[in-house]
Every structure is written in structure tokens, then in C-alpha cells.
Amino acid sequence: QVKLVESGGGSAVAGGSLRLSCTASGFTHSRACMAWFRQAPGKEREGVAAIRSDGQTTDADSVKGRFTISRDNDANTLHLHMGSLKPEDTAIYYCAAARWYPQSPLATGGWPVWGQGTQVTVSS
């Protein structure tokens, strides 16, 4: 059974940092493309960052220079290192997986497998 489980969410103050993790099971992690999305209250889910199986990444403009997506294939784990946090980063963060890198990697439609999400709250 294909499964993604996020962890590492919580609370932080503006300017602080958090690291999210997503543990994958039921598929060959090293061959999969992975991504992080987020959804704030009352807003649509949006792409944060995506990573190909070869390690190339795509980042949303809103997080460039602040967030870094990375993967540990030996541990079947995806990470999101979040720095210089802002209150507008408050959202539920989801990881997603796909066998092939979508043409639009920051759009939700190309990702068939999703985790249950983890809450991130940033206070000013």
C-alpha cells in the first residue's frame, strides 16, 4: 500500500525555522518524484517545492531563498527545511508523490499520492 506520512509541523515565531519530513512506504522512493504543497484556511492548495528523482528542484517564488526541499533515498524520506518563516507561511503542509515529474510540478493535478498533512503555525 502506497503511503506518505508527514511529521515535524508545529509552531514557530516569525524569522524562525522548522523542518518537515515525509516518510514514504509502498513504492520505490528513489524513483519517485516528490513535492510539498500547503493550504491555508480559506485558500486553495498551492505548490511549495518539488524534486525530481535526479534531485533537480522547482520552488515557488514565495519561498525561494527561504525553503529547501531535499530527499534521503536511503531513508525513504522527503524533507522541507523552512527558514525565515513568515506568518503567511501558516498552513497545513502536505507531501505528494508521482512516478513521473509533472509538466507543471507546482500544480496539484499531477500528483496522485498524498499524505494527510501537518500543521505549521507562524506567529508574528
One Martini backbone bead per residue (centre of mass of N, CA, C, O) as a GRO file, in nm:
protein
  124
    1GLN     BB    1   0.094   0.038   0.025
    2VAL     BB    2   0.060   0.362  -0.039
    3LYS     BB    3   0.254   0.597   0.172
    4LEU     BB    4   0.222   0.916   0.351
    5VAL     BB    5   0.416   1.077   0.625
    6GLU     BB    6   0.396   1.349   0.819
    7SER     BB    7   0.636   1.571   0.991
    8GLY     BB    8   0.729   1.864   1.206
    9GLY     BB    9   0.522   2.027   1.294
   10GLY     BB   10   0.417   2.364   1.418
   11SER     BB   11   0.560   2.621   1.605
   12ALA     BB   12   0.650   2.967   1.521
   13VAL     BB   13   0.840   3.239   1.472
   14ALA     BB   14   0.926   3.495   1.320
   15GLY     BB   15   1.235   3.389   1.162
   16GLY     BB   16   1.221   3.104   1.187
   17SER     BB   17   1.232   2.736   1.210
   18LEU     BB   18   1.164   2.434   1.011
   19ARG     BB   19   1.119   2.067   0.981
   20LEU     BB   20   1.005   1.858   0.738
   21SER     BB   21   0.859   1.528   0.701
   22CYS     BB   22   0.849   1.236   0.464
   23THR     BB   23   0.727   0.913   0.474
   24ALA     BB   24   0.776   0.631   0.267
   25SER     BB   25   0.554   0.371   0.129
   26GLY     BB   26   0.509   0.119  -0.130
   27PHE     BB   27   0.766   0.245  -0.280
   28THR     BB   28   1.017   0.370  -0.489
   29HIS     BB   29   1.160   0.649  -0.387
   30SER     BB   30   1.402   0.701  -0.591
   31ARG     BB   31   1.185   0.708  -0.848
   32ALA     BB   32   1.040   0.940  -0.730
   33CYS     BB   33   0.840   1.212  -0.716
   34MET     BB   34   0.834   1.515  -0.517
   35ALA     BB   35   0.624   1.715  -0.280
   36TRP     BB   36   0.514   2.040  -0.166
   37PHE     BB   37   0.226   2.153   0.006
   38ARG     BB   38  -0.032   2.412   0.072
   39GLN     BB   39  -0.304   2.511   0.316
   40ALA     BB   40  -0.496   2.769   0.379
   41PRO     BB   41  -0.742   2.926   0.509
   42GLY     BB   42  -0.955   2.976   0.233
   43LYS     BB   43  -0.751   2.826   0.043
   44GLU     BB   44  -0.571   2.701  -0.193
   45ARG     BB   45  -0.374   2.470  -0.300
   46GLU     BB   46  -0.011   2.493  -0.296
   47GLY     BB   47   0.293   2.509  -0.425
   48VAL     BB   48   0.634   2.489  -0.303
   49ALA     BB   49   0.791   2.206  -0.378
   50ALA     BB   50   1.008   2.015  -0.603
   51ILE     BB   51   1.138   1.672  -0.683
   52ARG     BB   52   1.332   1.481  -0.851
   53SER     BB   53   1.501   1.187  -0.889
   54ASP     BB   54   1.774   1.369  -0.965
   55GLY     BB   55   1.727   1.650  -0.770
   56GLN     BB   56   1.565   1.843  -0.905
   57THR     BB   57   1.420   2.172  -0.862
   58THR     BB   58   1.111   2.340  -0.753
   59ASP     BB   59   1.014   2.677  -0.673
   60ALA     BB   60   0.844   2.899  -0.519
   61ASP     BB   61   0.859   3.234  -0.500
   62SER     BB   62   0.765   3.258  -0.190
   63VAL     BB   63   1.037   3.052  -0.100
   64LYS     BB   64   1.276   3.163  -0.212
   65GLY     BB   65   1.557   3.141   0.006
   66ARG     BB   66   1.395   2.971   0.254
   67PHE     BB   67   1.339   2.700   0.111
   68THR     BB   68   1.420   2.334   0.126
   69ILE     BB   69   1.439   2.063  -0.077
   70SER     BB   70   1.474   1.710   0.017
   71ARG     BB   71   1.644   1.383  -0.008
   72ASP     BB   72   1.633   1.038   0.141
   73ASN     BB   73   1.659   0.738   0.002
   74ASP     BB   74   1.751   0.548   0.234
   75ALA     BB   75   1.489   0.668   0.418
   76ASN     BB   76   1.234   0.747   0.259
   77THR     BB   77   1.279   1.079   0.262
   78LEU     BB   78   1.129   1.395   0.296
   79HIS     BB   79   1.219   1.744   0.291
   80LEU     BB   80   1.156   2.070   0.473
   81HIS     BB   81   1.333   2.363   0.486
   82MET     BB   82   1.240   2.631   0.708
   83GLY     BB   83   1.299   2.977   0.669
   84SER     BB   84   1.212   3.280   0.744
   85LEU     BB   85   0.947   3.297   0.875
   86LYS     BB   86   0.598   3.359   0.813
   87PRO     BB   87   0.271   3.404   0.873
   88GLU     BB   88   0.198   3.318   0.565
   89ASP     BB   89   0.300   3.007   0.624
   90THR     BB   90   0.042   2.933   0.733
   91ALA     BB   91  -0.037   2.577   0.730
   92ILE     BB   92  -0.102   2.296   0.557
   93TYR     BB   93   0.123   2.030   0.500
   94TYR     BB   94   0.201   1.848   0.198
   95CYS     BB   95   0.272   1.547   0.055
   96ALA     BB   96   0.392   1.420  -0.269
   97ALA     BB   97   0.348   1.169  -0.541
   98ALA     BB   98   0.532   1.051  -0.840
   99ARG     BB   99   0.664   0.895  -1.113
  100TRP     BB  100   0.622   1.162  -1.274
  101TYR     BB  101   0.705   1.464  -1.377
  102PRO     BB  102   0.536   1.727  -1.398
  103GLN     BB  103   0.483   1.991  -1.601
  104SER     BB  104   0.335   2.112  -1.331
  105PRO     BB  105   0.473   2.081  -1.021
  106LEU     BB  106   0.278   2.316  -0.863
  107ALA     BB  107   0.044   2.138  -0.935
  108THR     BB  108  -0.195   1.911  -0.821
  109GLY     BB  109  -0.275   1.720  -1.073
  110GLY     BB  110   0.018   1.546  -1.089
  111TRP     BB  111  -0.065   1.415  -0.793
  112PRO     BB  112  -0.175   1.098  -0.665
  113VAL     BB  113  -0.010   1.122  -0.388
  114TRP     BB  114  -0.101   1.161  -0.034
  115GLY     BB  115  -0.097   1.307   0.253
  116GLN     BB  116  -0.244   1.431   0.562
  117GLY     BB  117  -0.075   1.635   0.709
  118THR     BB  118   0.079   1.943   0.856
  119GLN     BB  119   0.099   2.182   1.095
  120VAL     BB  120   0.169   2.538   1.045
  121THR     BB  121   0.267   2.800   1.284
  122VAL     BB  122   0.303   3.160   1.251
  123SER     BB  123   0.421   3.412   1.453
  124SER     BB  124   0.471   3.769   1.518
   0.00000   0.00000   0.00000
